[in-house]
PDB file of C-alpha atoms and ligand atoms in Angstrom:
ATOM      1  CA  UNK A   4      11.955 -82.864  86.088  1.00  0.00           C
ATOM      2  CA  UNK A   5       8.634 -84.552  85.398  1.00  0.00           C
ATOM      3  CA  UNK A   6       5.459 -82.303  85.315  1.00  0.00           C
ATOM      4  CA  UNK A   7       7.609 -79.239  84.807  1.00  0.00           C
ATOM      5  CA  UNK A   8       8.841 -79.283  88.383  1.00  0.00           C
ATOM      6  CA  UNK A   9      12.441 -77.902  89.031  1.00  0.00           C
ATOM      7  CA  UNK A  10      13.334 -81.160  90.673  1.00  0.00           C
ATOM      8  CA  UNK A  11      12.849 -84.891  90.662  1.00  0.00           C
ATOM      9  CA  UNK A  12      11.754 -86.916  93.804  1.00  0.00           C
ATOM     10  CA  UNK A  13      13.969 -89.343  95.679  1.00  0.00           C
ATOM     11  CA  UNK A  14      11.693 -91.761  97.489  1.00  0.00           C
ATOM     12  CA  UNK A  15      13.233 -93.497 100.552  1.00  0.00           C
ATOM     13  CA  UNK A  16       9.911 -94.248 102.249  1.00  0.00           C
ATOM     14  CA  UNK A  17      10.255 -97.951 101.436  1.00  0.00           C
ATOM     15  CA  UNK A  18      13.263 -98.137 103.708  1.00  0.00           C
ATOM     16  CA  UNK A  19      11.251 -97.455 106.761  1.00  0.00           C
ATOM     17  CA  UNK A  20      11.808 -95.450 109.932  1.00  0.00           C
ATOM     18  CA  UNK A  21      14.355 -97.717 111.575  1.00  0.00           C
ATOM     19  CA  UNK A  22      16.649 -98.015 108.510  1.00  0.00           C
ATOM     20  CA  UNK A  23      16.534 -94.308 107.766  1.00  0.00           C
ATOM     21  CA  UNK A  24      17.177 -93.426 111.424  1.00  0.00           C
ATOM     22  CA  UNK A  25      20.117 -95.869 111.707  1.00  0.00           C
ATOM     23  CA  UNK A  26      21.671 -95.475 108.282  1.00  0.00           C
ATOM     24  CA  UNK A  27      20.714 -91.946 107.082  1.00  0.00           C
ATOM     25  CA  UNK A  28      20.180 -89.738 110.108  1.00  0.00           C
ATOM     26  CA  UNK A  29      21.997 -86.734 108.786  1.00  0.00           C
ATOM     27  CA  UNK A  30      19.998 -86.956 105.454  1.00  0.00           C
ATOM     28  CA  UNK A  31      16.706 -86.913 107.618  1.00  0.00           C
ATOM     29  CA  UNK A  32      18.033 -84.064 109.774  1.00  0.00           C
ATOM     30  CA  UNK A  33      18.984 -81.846 106.891  1.00  0.00           C
ATOM     31  CA  UNK A  34      15.449 -82.480 105.101  1.00  0.00           C
ATOM     32  CA  UNK A  35      13.616 -81.721 108.276  1.00  0.00           C
ATOM     33  CA  UNK A  36      15.754 -78.680 109.199  1.00  0.00           C
ATOM     34  CA  UNK A  37      15.845 -77.108 105.681  1.00  0.00           C
ATOM     35  CA  UNK A  38      12.581 -77.848 104.208  1.00  0.00           C
ATOM     36  CA  UNK A  39      10.431 -79.281 107.030  1.00  0.00           C
ATOM     37  CA  UNK A  40       9.992 -82.663 105.164  1.00  0.00           C
ATOM     38  CA  UNK A  41      10.453 -85.966 106.859  1.00  0.00           C
ATOM     39  CA  UNK A  42      11.869 -88.528 104.392  1.00  0.00           C
ATOM     40  CA  UNK A  43      10.396 -91.295 106.489  1.00  0.00           C
ATOM     41  CA  UNK A  44       6.852 -90.110 105.103  1.00  0.00           C
ATOM     42  CA  UNK A  45       7.569 -88.262 101.934  1.00  0.00           C
ATOM     43  CA  UNK A  46       9.951 -88.313  98.929  1.00  0.00           C
ATOM     44  CA  UNK A  47      12.739 -85.730  98.949  1.00  0.00           C
ATOM     45  CA  UNK A  48      12.751 -83.186  96.036  1.00  0.00           C
ATOM     46  CA  UNK A  49      16.416 -83.278  94.579  1.00  0.00           C
ATOM     47  CA  UNK A  50      18.183 -81.409  91.919  1.00  0.00           C
ATOM     48  CA  UNK A  51      21.859 -81.003  90.753  1.00  0.00           C
ATOM     49  CA  UNK A  52      23.666 -77.993  92.159  1.00  0.00           C
ATOM     50  CA  UNK A  53      27.191 -76.677  91.625  1.00  0.00           C
ATOM     51  CA  UNK A  54      29.020 -77.546  94.833  1.00  0.00           C
ATOM     52  CA  UNK A  55      32.675 -77.212  93.731  1.00  0.00           C
ATOM     53  CA  UNK A  56      34.684 -75.148  91.230  1.00  0.00           C
ATOM     54  CA  UNK A  57      37.256 -77.104  89.336  1.00  0.00           C
ATOM     55  CA  UNK A  58      40.433 -75.195  88.382  1.00  0.00           C
ATOM     56  CA  UNK A  59      41.399 -72.059  90.153  1.00  0.00           C
ATOM     57  CA  UNK A  60      44.587 -70.077  90.673  1.00  0.00           C
ATOM     58  CA  UNK A  61      47.460 -71.832  89.068  1.00  0.00           C
ATOM     59  CA  UNK A  62      50.107 -73.026  91.531  1.00  0.00           C
ATOM     60  CA  UNK A  63      53.113 -75.288  91.697  1.00  0.00           C
ATOM     61  CA  UNK A  64      53.199 -78.336  93.695  1.00  0.00           C
ATOM     62  CA  UNK A  65      54.014 -76.380  96.958  1.00  0.00           C
ATOM     63  CA  UNK A  66      51.068 -73.986  96.354  1.00  0.00           C
ATOM     64  CA  UNK A  67      53.167 -71.065  95.038  1.00  0.00           C
ATOM     65  CA  UNK A  68      51.712 -68.923  92.332  1.00  0.00           C
ATOM     66  CA  UNK A  69      53.615 -67.128  89.655  1.00  0.00           C
ATOM     67  CA  UNK A  70      53.482 -63.927  91.753  1.00  0.00           C
ATOM     68  CA  UNK A  71      56.095 -63.982  94.359  1.00  0.00           C
ATOM     69  CA  UNK A  72      54.764 -63.887  97.779  1.00  0.00           C
ATOM     70  CA  UNK A  73      51.287 -65.201  96.829  1.00  0.00           C
ATOM     71  CA  UNK A  74      50.263 -68.838  97.587  1.00  0.00           C
ATOM     72  CA  UNK A  75      46.892 -70.628  97.078  1.00  0.00           C
ATOM     73  CA  UNK A  76      45.592 -73.730  98.674  1.00  0.00           C
ATOM     74  CA  UNK A  77      42.246 -75.560  98.821  1.00  0.00           C
ATOM     75  CA  UNK A  78      39.365 -75.129  96.338  1.00  0.00           C
ATOM     76  CA  UNK A  79      40.762 -71.715  95.164  1.00  0.00           C
ATOM     77  CA  UNK A  80      44.054 -73.419  93.862  1.00  0.00           C
ATOM     78  CA  UNK A  81      44.613 -75.460  90.727  1.00  0.00           C
ATOM     79  CA  UNK A  82      47.661 -77.691  91.753  1.00  0.00           C
ATOM     80  CA  UNK A  83      46.932 -80.115  89.009  1.00  0.00           C
ATOM     81  CA  UNK A  84      45.743 -82.674  91.448  1.00  0.00           C
ATOM     82  CA  UNK A  85      42.220 -83.697  90.353  1.00  0.00           C
ATOM     83  CA  UNK A  86      42.300 -84.445  86.799  1.00  0.00           C
ATOM     84  CA  UNK A  87      39.396 -83.300  84.795  1.00  0.00           C
ATOM     85  CA  UNK A  88      36.902 -84.388  87.534  1.00  0.00           C
ATOM     86  CA  UNK A  89      37.290 -83.731  91.220  1.00  0.00           C
ATOM     87  CA  UNK A  90      36.102 -86.924  92.759  1.00  0.00           C
ATOM     88  CA  UNK A  91      33.983 -87.163  95.860  1.00  0.00           C
ATOM     89  CA  UNK A  92      35.800 -86.239  99.132  1.00  0.00           C
ATOM     90  CA  UNK A  93      39.004 -85.400  97.439  1.00  0.00           C
ATOM     91  CA  UNK A  94      38.415 -81.789  98.151  1.00  0.00           C
ATOM     92  CA  UNK A  95      38.593 -82.257 101.944  1.00  0.00           C
ATOM     93  CA  UNK A  96      41.754 -84.331 101.292  1.00  0.00           C
ATOM     94  CA  UNK A  97      43.244 -81.648  99.261  1.00  0.00           C
ATOM     95  CA  UNK A  98      42.516 -78.942 101.872  1.00  0.00           C
ATOM     96  CA  UNK A  99      44.161 -81.054 104.623  1.00  0.00           C
ATOM     97  CA  UNK A 100      47.200 -82.103 102.564  1.00  0.00           C
ATOM     98  CA  UNK A 101      47.907 -78.890 100.655  1.00  0.00           C
ATOM     99  CA  UNK A 102      46.894 -76.716 103.565  1.00  0.00           C
ATOM    100  CA  UNK A 103      49.779 -78.349 105.445  1.00  0.00           C
ATOM    101  CA  UNK A 104      52.214 -78.302 102.383  1.00  0.00           C
ATOM    102  CA  UNK A 105      51.420 -74.660 101.396  1.00  0.00           C
ATOM    103  CA  UNK A 106      51.262 -73.429 104.991  1.00  0.00           C
ATOM    104  CA  UNK A 107      54.879 -74.906 105.506  1.00  0.00           C
ATOM    105  CA  UNK A 108      56.133 -73.495 102.288  1.00  0.00           C
ATOM    106  CA  UNK A 109      54.913 -70.030 103.376  1.00  0.00           C
ATOM    107  CA  UNK A 110      56.446 -70.447 106.892  1.00  0.00           C
ATOM    108  CA  UNK A 111      59.705 -71.346 105.265  1.00  0.00           C
ATOM    109  CA  UNK A 112      59.773 -68.423 102.893  1.00  0.00           C
ATOM    110  CA  UNK A 113      58.916 -65.810 105.450  1.00  0.00           C
ATOM    111  CA  UNK A 114      62.437 -65.793 106.822  1.00  0.00           C
ATOM    112  CA  UNK A 115      63.869 -64.617 103.474  1.00  0.00           C
ATOM    113  CA  UNK A 116      60.937 -62.973 101.781  1.00  0.00           C
ATOM    114  CA  UNK A 117      61.465 -59.267 101.397  1.00  0.00           C
ATOM    115  CA  UNK A 118      58.810 -57.040 103.102  1.00  0.00           C
ATOM    116  CA  UNK A 119      55.976 -56.334 100.714  1.00  0.00           C
ATOM    117  CA  UNK A 120      56.583 -53.330  98.572  1.00  0.00           C
ATOM    118  CA  UNK A 121      54.103 -50.439  99.225  1.00  0.00           C
ATOM    119  CA  UNK A 122      51.093 -50.489  96.715  1.00  0.00           C
ATOM    120  CA  UNK A 123      51.994 -48.002  93.945  1.00  0.00           C
ATOM    121  CA  UNK A 124      50.092 -44.730  94.341  1.00  0.00           C
ATOM    122  CA  UNK A 125      48.689 -45.048  90.757  1.00  0.00           C
ATOM    123  CA  UNK A 126      47.138 -48.449  91.521  1.00  0.00           C
ATOM    124  CA  UNK A 127      45.549 -47.102  94.688  1.00  0.00           C
ATOM    125  CA  UNK A 128      44.036 -44.164  92.742  1.00  0.00           C
ATOM    126  CA  UNK A 129      42.706 -46.473  89.975  1.00  0.00           C
ATOM    127  CA  UNK A 130      40.997 -48.821  92.489  1.00  0.00           C
ATOM    128  CA  UNK A 131      39.500 -45.735  94.382  1.00  0.00           C
ATOM    129  CA  UNK A 132      38.361 -44.279  91.142  1.00  0.00           C
ATOM    130  CA  UNK A 133      36.700 -47.659  90.131  1.00  0.00           C
ATOM    131  CA  UNK A 134      34.848 -47.724  93.592  1.00  0.00           C
ATOM    132  CA  UNK A 135      33.684 -44.198  93.093  1.00  0.00           C
ATOM    133  CA  UNK A 136      32.435 -45.086  89.694  1.00  0.00           C
ATOM    134  CA  UNK A 137      30.545 -48.193  90.920  1.00  0.00           C
ATOM    135  CA  UNK A 138      28.900 -46.049  93.815  1.00  0.00           C
ATOM    136  CA  UNK A 139      27.936 -43.355  91.361  1.00  0.00           C
ATOM    137  CA  UNK A 140      26.131 -45.710  88.946  1.00  0.00           C
ATOM    138  CA  UNK A 141      22.588 -44.666  88.089  1.00  0.00           C
ATOM    139  CA  UNK A 142      19.795 -46.764  86.266  1.00  0.00           C
ATOM    140  CA  UNK A 143      17.001 -49.195  86.585  1.00  0.00           C
ATOM    141  CA  UNK A 144      18.924 -52.406  86.581  1.00  0.00           C
ATOM    142  CA  UNK A 145      18.870 -54.481  89.756  1.00  0.00           C
ATOM    143  CA  UNK A 146      22.058 -55.923  91.126  1.00  0.00           C
ATOM    144  CA  UNK A 147      20.491 -59.009  92.692  1.00  0.00           C
ATOM    145  CA  UNK A 148      18.331 -59.657  89.647  1.00  0.00           C
ATOM    146  CA  UNK A 149      21.560 -59.577  87.435  1.00  0.00           C
ATOM    147  CA  UNK A 150      23.247 -62.096  89.840  1.00  0.00           C
ATOM    148  CA  UNK A 151      20.211 -64.339  89.566  1.00  0.00           C
ATOM    149  CA  UNK A 152      20.144 -64.115  85.773  1.00  0.00           C
ATOM    150  CA  UNK A 153      23.790 -65.025  85.620  1.00  0.00           C
ATOM    151  CA  UNK A 154      23.329 -68.091  87.976  1.00  0.00           C
ATOM    152  CA  UNK A 155      20.269 -69.215  85.892  1.00  0.00           C
ATOM    153  CA  UNK A 156      22.106 -69.019  82.732  1.00  0.00           C
ATOM    154  CA  UNK A 157      25.354 -70.822  84.126  1.00  0.00           C
ATOM    155  CA  UNK A 158      22.866 -73.631  85.342  1.00  0.00           C
ATOM    156  CA  UNK A 159      21.069 -73.815  81.999  1.00  0.00           C
ATOM    157  CA  UNK A 160      24.005 -73.323  79.468  1.00  0.00           C
ATOM    158  CA  UNK A 161      27.174 -74.187  81.215  1.00  0.00           C
ATOM    159  CA  UNK A 162      26.290 -77.426  83.361  1.00  0.00           C
ATOM    160  CA  UNK A 163      28.015 -80.691  83.176  1.00  0.00           C
ATOM    161  CA  UNK A 164      26.571 -81.396  79.734  1.00  0.00           C
ATOM    162  CA  UNK A 165      27.375 -78.620  77.264  1.00  0.00           C
ATOM    163  CA  UNK A 166      26.968 -77.847  73.570  1.00  0.00           C
ATOM    164  CA  UNK A 167      28.701 -75.136  71.465  1.00  0.00           C
ATOM    165  CA  UNK A 168      25.523 -73.262  70.604  1.00  0.00           C
ATOM    166  CA  UNK A 169      24.484 -73.239  74.325  1.00  0.00           C
ATOM    167  CA  UNK A 170      27.888 -72.078  75.415  1.00  0.00           C
ATOM    168  CA  UNK A 171      27.844 -69.214  72.683  1.00  0.00           C
ATOM    169  CA  UNK A 172      24.472 -68.235  74.052  1.00  0.00           C
ATOM    170  CA  UNK A 173      25.778 -68.186  77.655  1.00  0.00           C
ATOM    171  CA  UNK A 174      28.718 -66.031  76.545  1.00  0.00           C
ATOM    172  CA  UNK A 175      26.443 -63.518  75.057  1.00  0.00           C
ATOM    173  CA  UNK A 176      24.388 -63.420  78.242  1.00  0.00           C
ATOM    174  CA  UNK A 177      27.619 -62.784  80.230  1.00  0.00           C
ATOM    175  CA  UNK A 178      28.506 -59.781  77.963  1.00  0.00           C
ATOM    176  CA  UNK A 179      25.018 -58.507  78.105  1.00  0.00           C
ATOM    177  CA  UNK A 180      24.876 -58.636  82.018  1.00  0.00           C
ATOM    178  CA  UNK A 181      28.246 -57.030  82.125  1.00  0.00           C
ATOM    179  CA  UNK A 182      27.104 -54.098  79.954  1.00  0.00           C
ATOM    180  CA  UNK A 183      23.819 -53.855  81.981  1.00  0.00           C
ATOM    181  CA  UNK A 184      25.733 -53.800  85.301  1.00  0.00           C
ATOM    182  CA  UNK A 185      26.917 -50.346  84.482  1.00  0.00           C
ATOM    183  CA  UNK A 186      23.291 -49.277  85.057  1.00  0.00           C
ATOM    184  CA  UNK A 187      22.764 -50.984  88.429  1.00  0.00           C
ATOM    185  CA  UNK A 188      22.757 -48.396  91.273  1.00  0.00           C
ATOM    186  CA  UNK A 189      24.345 -49.130  94.530  1.00  0.00           C
ATOM    187  CA  UNK A 190      21.683 -47.880  96.873  1.00  0.00           C
ATOM    188  CA  UNK A 191      23.591 -48.153 100.202  1.00  0.00           C
ATOM    189  CA  UNK A 192      26.193 -45.223 100.337  1.00  0.00           C
ATOM    190  CA  UNK A 193      28.060 -46.175 103.512  1.00  0.00           C
ATOM    191  CA  UNK A 194      31.725 -46.442 103.544  1.00  0.00           C
ATOM    192  CA  UNK A 195      31.840 -49.295 106.294  1.00  0.00           C
ATOM    193  CA  UNK A 196      30.656 -52.762 105.607  1.00  0.00           C
ATOM    194  CA  UNK A 197      28.683 -51.737 102.690  1.00  0.00           C
ATOM    195  CA  UNK A 198      27.266 -55.206 101.427  1.00  0.00           C
ATOM    196  CA  UNK A 199      25.514 -53.563  98.484  1.00  0.00           C
ATOM    197  CA  UNK A 200      28.979 -52.397  97.237  1.00  0.00           C
ATOM    198  CA  UNK A 201      30.867 -55.576  97.705  1.00  0.00           C
ATOM    199  CA  UNK A 202      27.853 -57.571  96.083  1.00  0.00           C
ATOM    200  CA  UNK A 203      28.445 -55.198  93.030  1.00  0.00           C
ATOM    201  CA  UNK A 204      32.159 -55.693  92.977  1.00  0.00           C
ATOM    202  CA  UNK A 205      31.744 -59.472  93.510  1.00  0.00           C
ATOM    203  CA  UNK A 206      29.346 -59.525  90.404  1.00  0.00           C
ATOM    204  CA  UNK A 207      32.430 -58.344  88.357  1.00  0.00           C
ATOM    205  CA  UNK A 208      34.424 -61.162  89.612  1.00  0.00           C
ATOM    206  CA  UNK A 209      31.529 -63.668  88.971  1.00  0.00           C
ATOM    207  CA  UNK A 210      31.275 -62.269  85.306  1.00  0.00           C
ATOM    208  CA  UNK A 211      34.988 -62.654  84.892  1.00  0.00           C
ATOM    209  CA  UNK A 212      35.051 -66.286  86.070  1.00  0.00           C
ATOM    210  CA  UNK A 213      31.745 -67.106  83.966  1.00  0.00           C
ATOM    211  CA  UNK A 214      33.528 -65.701  80.909  1.00  0.00           C
ATOM    212  CA  UNK A 215      36.732 -67.614  81.462  1.00  0.00           C
ATOM    213  CA  UNK A 216      34.734 -70.947  82.011  1.00  0.00           C
ATOM    214  CA  UNK A 217      32.632 -70.574  78.995  1.00  0.00           C
ATOM    215  CA  UNK A 218      35.554 -69.406  76.575  1.00  0.00           C
ATOM    216  CA  UNK A 219      37.735 -72.486  78.003  1.00  0.00           C
ATOM    217  CA  UNK A 220      34.731 -74.786  77.547  1.00  0.00           C
ATOM    218  CA  UNK A 221      34.023 -73.549  74.080  1.00  0.00           C
ATOM    219  CA  UNK A 222      37.672 -73.938  72.945  1.00  0.00           C
ATOM    220  CA  UNK A 223      37.958 -77.411  74.328  1.00  0.00           C
ATOM    221  CA  UNK A 224      36.218 -79.349  71.624  1.00  0.00           C
ATOM    222  CA  UNK A 225      36.305 -82.848  73.435  1.00  0.00           C
ATOM    223  CA  UNK A 226      34.733 -84.490  76.446  1.00  0.00           C
ATOM    224  CA  UNK A 227      36.838 -85.076  79.425  1.00  0.00           C
ATOM    225  CA  UNK A 228      35.912 -85.628  83.092  1.00  0.00           C
ATOM    226  CA  UNK A 229      33.256 -83.229  84.242  1.00  0.00           C
ATOM    227  CA  UNK A 230      33.365 -81.289  80.814  1.00  0.00           C
ATOM    228  CA  UNK A 231      30.938 -83.249  78.648  1.00  0.00           C
ATOM    229  CA  UNK A 232      30.445 -81.684  75.179  1.00  0.00           C
ATOM    230  CA  UNK A 233      27.389 -83.235  73.620  1.00  0.00           C
ATOM    231  CA  UNK A 234      28.767 -81.997  70.266  1.00  0.00           C
ATOM    232  CA  UNK A 235      32.264 -83.597  70.741  1.00  0.00           C
ATOM    233  CA  UNK A 236      31.484 -86.573  72.833  1.00  0.00           C
ATOM    234  CA  UNK A 237      34.941 -88.404  72.981  1.00  0.00           C
ATOM    235  CA  UNK A 238      38.269 -87.591  74.591  1.00  0.00           C
ATOM    236  CA  UNK A 239      40.976 -86.285  72.522  1.00  0.00           C
ATOM    237  CA  UNK A 240      44.410 -86.726  74.262  1.00  0.00           C
ATOM    238  CA  UNK A 241      46.364 -85.821  71.196  1.00  0.00           C
ATOM    239  CA  UNK A 242      44.969 -82.263  71.216  1.00  0.00           C
ATOM    240  CA  UNK A 243      43.633 -81.733  74.801  1.00  0.00           C
ATOM    241  CA  UNK A 244      45.759 -83.530  77.403  1.00  0.00           C
ATOM    242  CA  UNK A 245      46.643 -80.171  78.823  1.00  0.00           C
ATOM    243  CA  UNK A 246      45.452 -77.584  81.352  1.00  0.00           C
ATOM    244  CA  UNK A 247      43.675 -74.439  80.115  1.00  0.00           C
ATOM    245  CA  UNK A 248      45.050 -71.256  81.476  1.00  0.00           C
ATOM    246  CA  UNK A 249      43.176 -67.959  81.082  1.00  0.00           C
ATOM    247  CA  UNK A 250      44.681 -64.428  81.145  1.00  0.00           C
ATOM    248  CA  UNK A 251      42.923 -61.166  81.368  1.00  0.00           C
ATOM    249  CA  UNK A 252      45.004 -58.499  79.635  1.00  0.00           C
ATOM    250  CA  UNK A 253      42.326 -56.229  78.556  1.00  0.00           C
ATOM    251  CA  UNK A 254      39.181 -57.416  76.581  1.00  0.00           C
ATOM    252  CA  UNK A 255      38.215 -60.975  76.376  1.00  0.00           C
ATOM    253  CA  UNK A 256      40.258 -63.543  78.242  1.00  0.00           C
ATOM    254  CA  UNK A 257      43.227 -65.005  76.276  1.00  0.00           C
ATOM    255  CA  UNK A 258      43.737 -68.687  76.604  1.00  0.00           C
ATOM    256  CA  UNK A 259      47.041 -70.544  77.045  1.00  0.00           C
ATOM    257  CA  UNK A 260      47.913 -74.089  78.019  1.00  0.00           C
ATOM    258  CA  UNK A 261      50.109 -76.072  80.305  1.00  0.00           C
ATOM    259  CA  UNK A 262      51.056 -79.727  80.175  1.00  0.00           C
ATOM    260  CA  UNK A 263      49.346 -82.073  82.654  1.00  0.00           C
ATOM    261  CA  UNK A 264      51.815 -83.839  85.083  1.00  0.00           C
ATOM    262  CA  UNK A 265      51.300 -87.519  84.669  1.00  0.00           C
ATOM    263  CA  UNK A 266      52.906 -89.934  87.054  1.00  0.00           C
ATOM    264  CA  UNK A 267      51.756 -93.301  88.259  1.00  0.00           C
ATOM    265  CA  UNK A 268      48.208 -92.990  86.998  1.00  0.00           C
ATOM    266  CA  UNK A 269      47.695 -92.641  83.266  1.00  0.00           C
ATOM    267  CA  UNK A 270      44.265 -91.448  82.124  1.00  0.00           C
ATOM    268  CA  UNK A 271      42.225 -94.378  80.595  1.00  0.00           C
ATOM    269  CA  UNK A 272      38.960 -94.420  78.722  1.00  0.00           C
ATOM    270  CA  UNK A 273      35.899 -94.139  80.893  1.00  0.00           C
ATOM    271  CA  UNK A 274      34.006 -97.477  80.766  1.00  0.00           C
ATOM    272  CA  UNK A 275      30.962 -96.684  82.814  1.00  0.00           C
TER     273      UNK A 275
HETATM  274  C1  FAD B   7      26.945 -78.711  99.492  1.00  0.00           C
HETATM  275  C2  FAD B   7      28.562 -79.185  99.451  1.00  0.00           C
HETATM  276  C3  FAD B   7      28.868 -80.438  99.658  1.00  0.00           C
HETATM  277  C4  FAD B   7      30.256 -80.780  99.579  1.00  0.00           C
HETATM  278  N1  FAD B   7      30.513 -82.098  99.935  1.00  0.00           N
HETATM  279  C5  FAD B   7      31.841 -82.466  99.974  1.00  0.00           C
HETATM  280  C6  FAD B   7      32.292 -83.745 100.275  1.00  0.00           C
HETATM  281  O1  FAD B   7      31.459 -84.642 100.596  1.00  0.00           O
HETATM  282  N2  FAD B   7      33.552 -84.115 100.244  1.00  0.00           N
HETATM  283  C7  FAD B   7      34.537 -83.176  99.888  1.00  0.00           C
HETATM  284  O2  FAD B   7      35.555 -83.386  99.826  1.00  0.00           O
HETATM  285  N3  FAD B   7      34.179 -81.963  99.502  1.00  0.00           N
HETATM  286  C8  FAD B   7      32.892 -81.500  99.489  1.00  0.00           C
HETATM  287  N4  FAD B   7      32.542 -80.236  99.214  1.00  0.00           N
HETATM  288  C9  FAD B   7      33.601 -79.371  98.736  1.00  0.00           C
HETATM  289  C10 FAD B   7      34.400 -78.783  99.894  1.00  0.00           C
HETATM  290  O3  FAD B   7      33.423 -78.605 100.993  1.00  0.00           O
HETATM  291  C11 FAD B   7      35.045 -77.530  99.607  1.00  0.00           C
HETATM  292  O4  FAD B   7      35.778 -77.705  98.343  1.00  0.00           O
HETATM  293  C12 FAD B   7      36.053 -77.080 100.744  1.00  0.00           C
HETATM  294  O5  FAD B   7      35.318 -76.879 101.894  1.00  0.00           O
HETATM  295  C13 FAD B   7      36.814 -75.906 100.249  1.00  0.00           C
HETATM  296  O6  FAD B   7      37.557 -75.448 101.356  1.00  0.00           O
HETATM  297  P1  FAD B   7      38.410 -74.229 101.219  1.00  0.00           P
HETATM  298  O7  FAD B   7      39.057 -73.914 102.564  1.00  0.00           O
HETATM  299  O8  FAD B   7      39.428 -74.218 100.091  1.00  0.00           O
HETATM  300  O9  FAD B   7      37.490 -73.005 100.853  1.00  0.00           O
HETATM  301  P2  FAD B   7      36.253 -72.380 101.635  1.00  0.00           P
HETATM  302  O10 FAD B   7      35.818 -73.378 102.682  1.00  0.00           O
HETATM  303  O11 FAD B   7      35.320 -71.895 100.613  1.00  0.00           O
HETATM  304  O12 FAD B   7      36.935 -71.189 102.419  1.00  0.00           O
HETATM  305  C14 FAD B   7      37.166 -69.968 101.777  1.00  0.00           C
HETATM  306  C15 FAD B   7      36.977 -68.958 103.007  1.00  0.00           C
HETATM  307  O13 FAD B   7      37.516 -67.598 102.587  1.00  0.00           O
HETATM  308  C16 FAD B   7      36.636 -66.683 102.964  1.00  0.00           C
HETATM  309  N5  FAD B   7      36.663 -65.557 102.132  1.00  0.00           N
HETATM  310  C17 FAD B   7      36.278 -65.238 100.763  1.00  0.00           C
HETATM  311  N6  FAD B   7      36.555 -64.215 100.304  1.00  0.00           N
HETATM  312  C18 FAD B   7      37.280 -63.564 101.278  1.00  0.00           C
HETATM  313  C19 FAD B   7      37.890 -62.242 101.405  1.00  0.00           C
HETATM  314  N7  FAD B   7      37.901 -61.475 100.303  1.00  0.00           N
HETATM  315  N8  FAD B   7      38.556 -61.997 102.498  1.00  0.00           N
HETATM  316  C20 FAD B   7      38.514 -62.845 103.510  1.00  0.00           C
HETATM  317  N9  FAD B   7      38.105 -64.063 103.537  1.00  0.00           N
HETATM  318  C21 FAD B   7      37.426 -64.354 102.376  1.00  0.00           C
HETATM  319  C22 FAD B   7      35.197 -67.373 102.862  1.00  0.00           C
HETATM  320  O14 FAD B   7      34.339 -66.691 103.701  1.00  0.00           O
HETATM  321  C23 FAD B   7      35.569 -68.684 103.363  1.00  0.00           C
HETATM  322  O15 FAD B   7      35.435 -68.857 104.688  1.00  0.00           O
HETATM  323  C24 FAD B   7      31.207 -79.888  99.334  1.00  0.00           C
HETATM  324  C25 FAD B   7      30.846 -78.503  99.051  1.00  0.00           C
HETATM  325  C26 FAD B   7      29.460 -78.217  99.097  1.00  0.00           C
HETATM  326  C27 FAD B   7      29.111 -76.700  98.828  1.00  0.00           C
END
């Protein structure tokens, strides 16, 4: 923002108290409650934030994933509904519609679904071994510092406007944080509700998702929806009218693609 501030100011003061109270009461309430600032008197500091994750677990139109007995709905799912940019309010709509569709599909399947097979002993041992390894970590890295570094980098290098060199820099930061995370001790040692431990495990998931996001964004050398490459600024339907799927099968994520289901609404060039 101007003057090196991490925000710009949105000035509503010219609207006056009556208009703000009648038309924007919730915005006023949030400002007062969260930052103790009354927009009737002062400009509101604003900045972009990530408030939705596009993409998710691949499902069919009824919310079923490729793994029998596992469904996904809502923000976690990629039903192929939103195109390349989830538009305002469509997330709540998706939750309501696909919550019902997926819930009904699960209810229908329950009658014939076999009971879940017991988790294989070898898988349990592997998970236990991993948790023991995380709990035994030693070193001078700070778990919460690493999470903050990851967030800051994703904000800086993997925002709406991206460039190949910035994405490459982001990818090397992800790999460096992953490497350093092996030297972050989990200080709390309790076996029950250990928030240090689940924050450490969650960091692994955040790193996986950050890596998938960056590798997918680097490969997609075009601009589409909320993916705006400053070094490839036009849309390329011939090569890229398709979903990116990512698989972790050891090492870096492997990318694959899936056709987009196009029905009544064909994508057109953005004119604004
Ligand atoms: C600031 C902000 C503003 C937004 N504004 C809008 C808007 O105006 N219009 C709109 O349509 N959308 C908006 N969205 C997006 C929308 O709110 C979300 O996409 C939607 O609420 C997602 O709902 P969900 O049920 O799929 O997921 P969530 O609401 O994220 O629910 C997932 C739940 O799973 C729980 N959970 C996570 N891990 C585990 C676990 N291991 N075990 C058990 N439980 C677990 C979580 O605690 C959470 O309760 C906004 C989002 C934000 C952050």
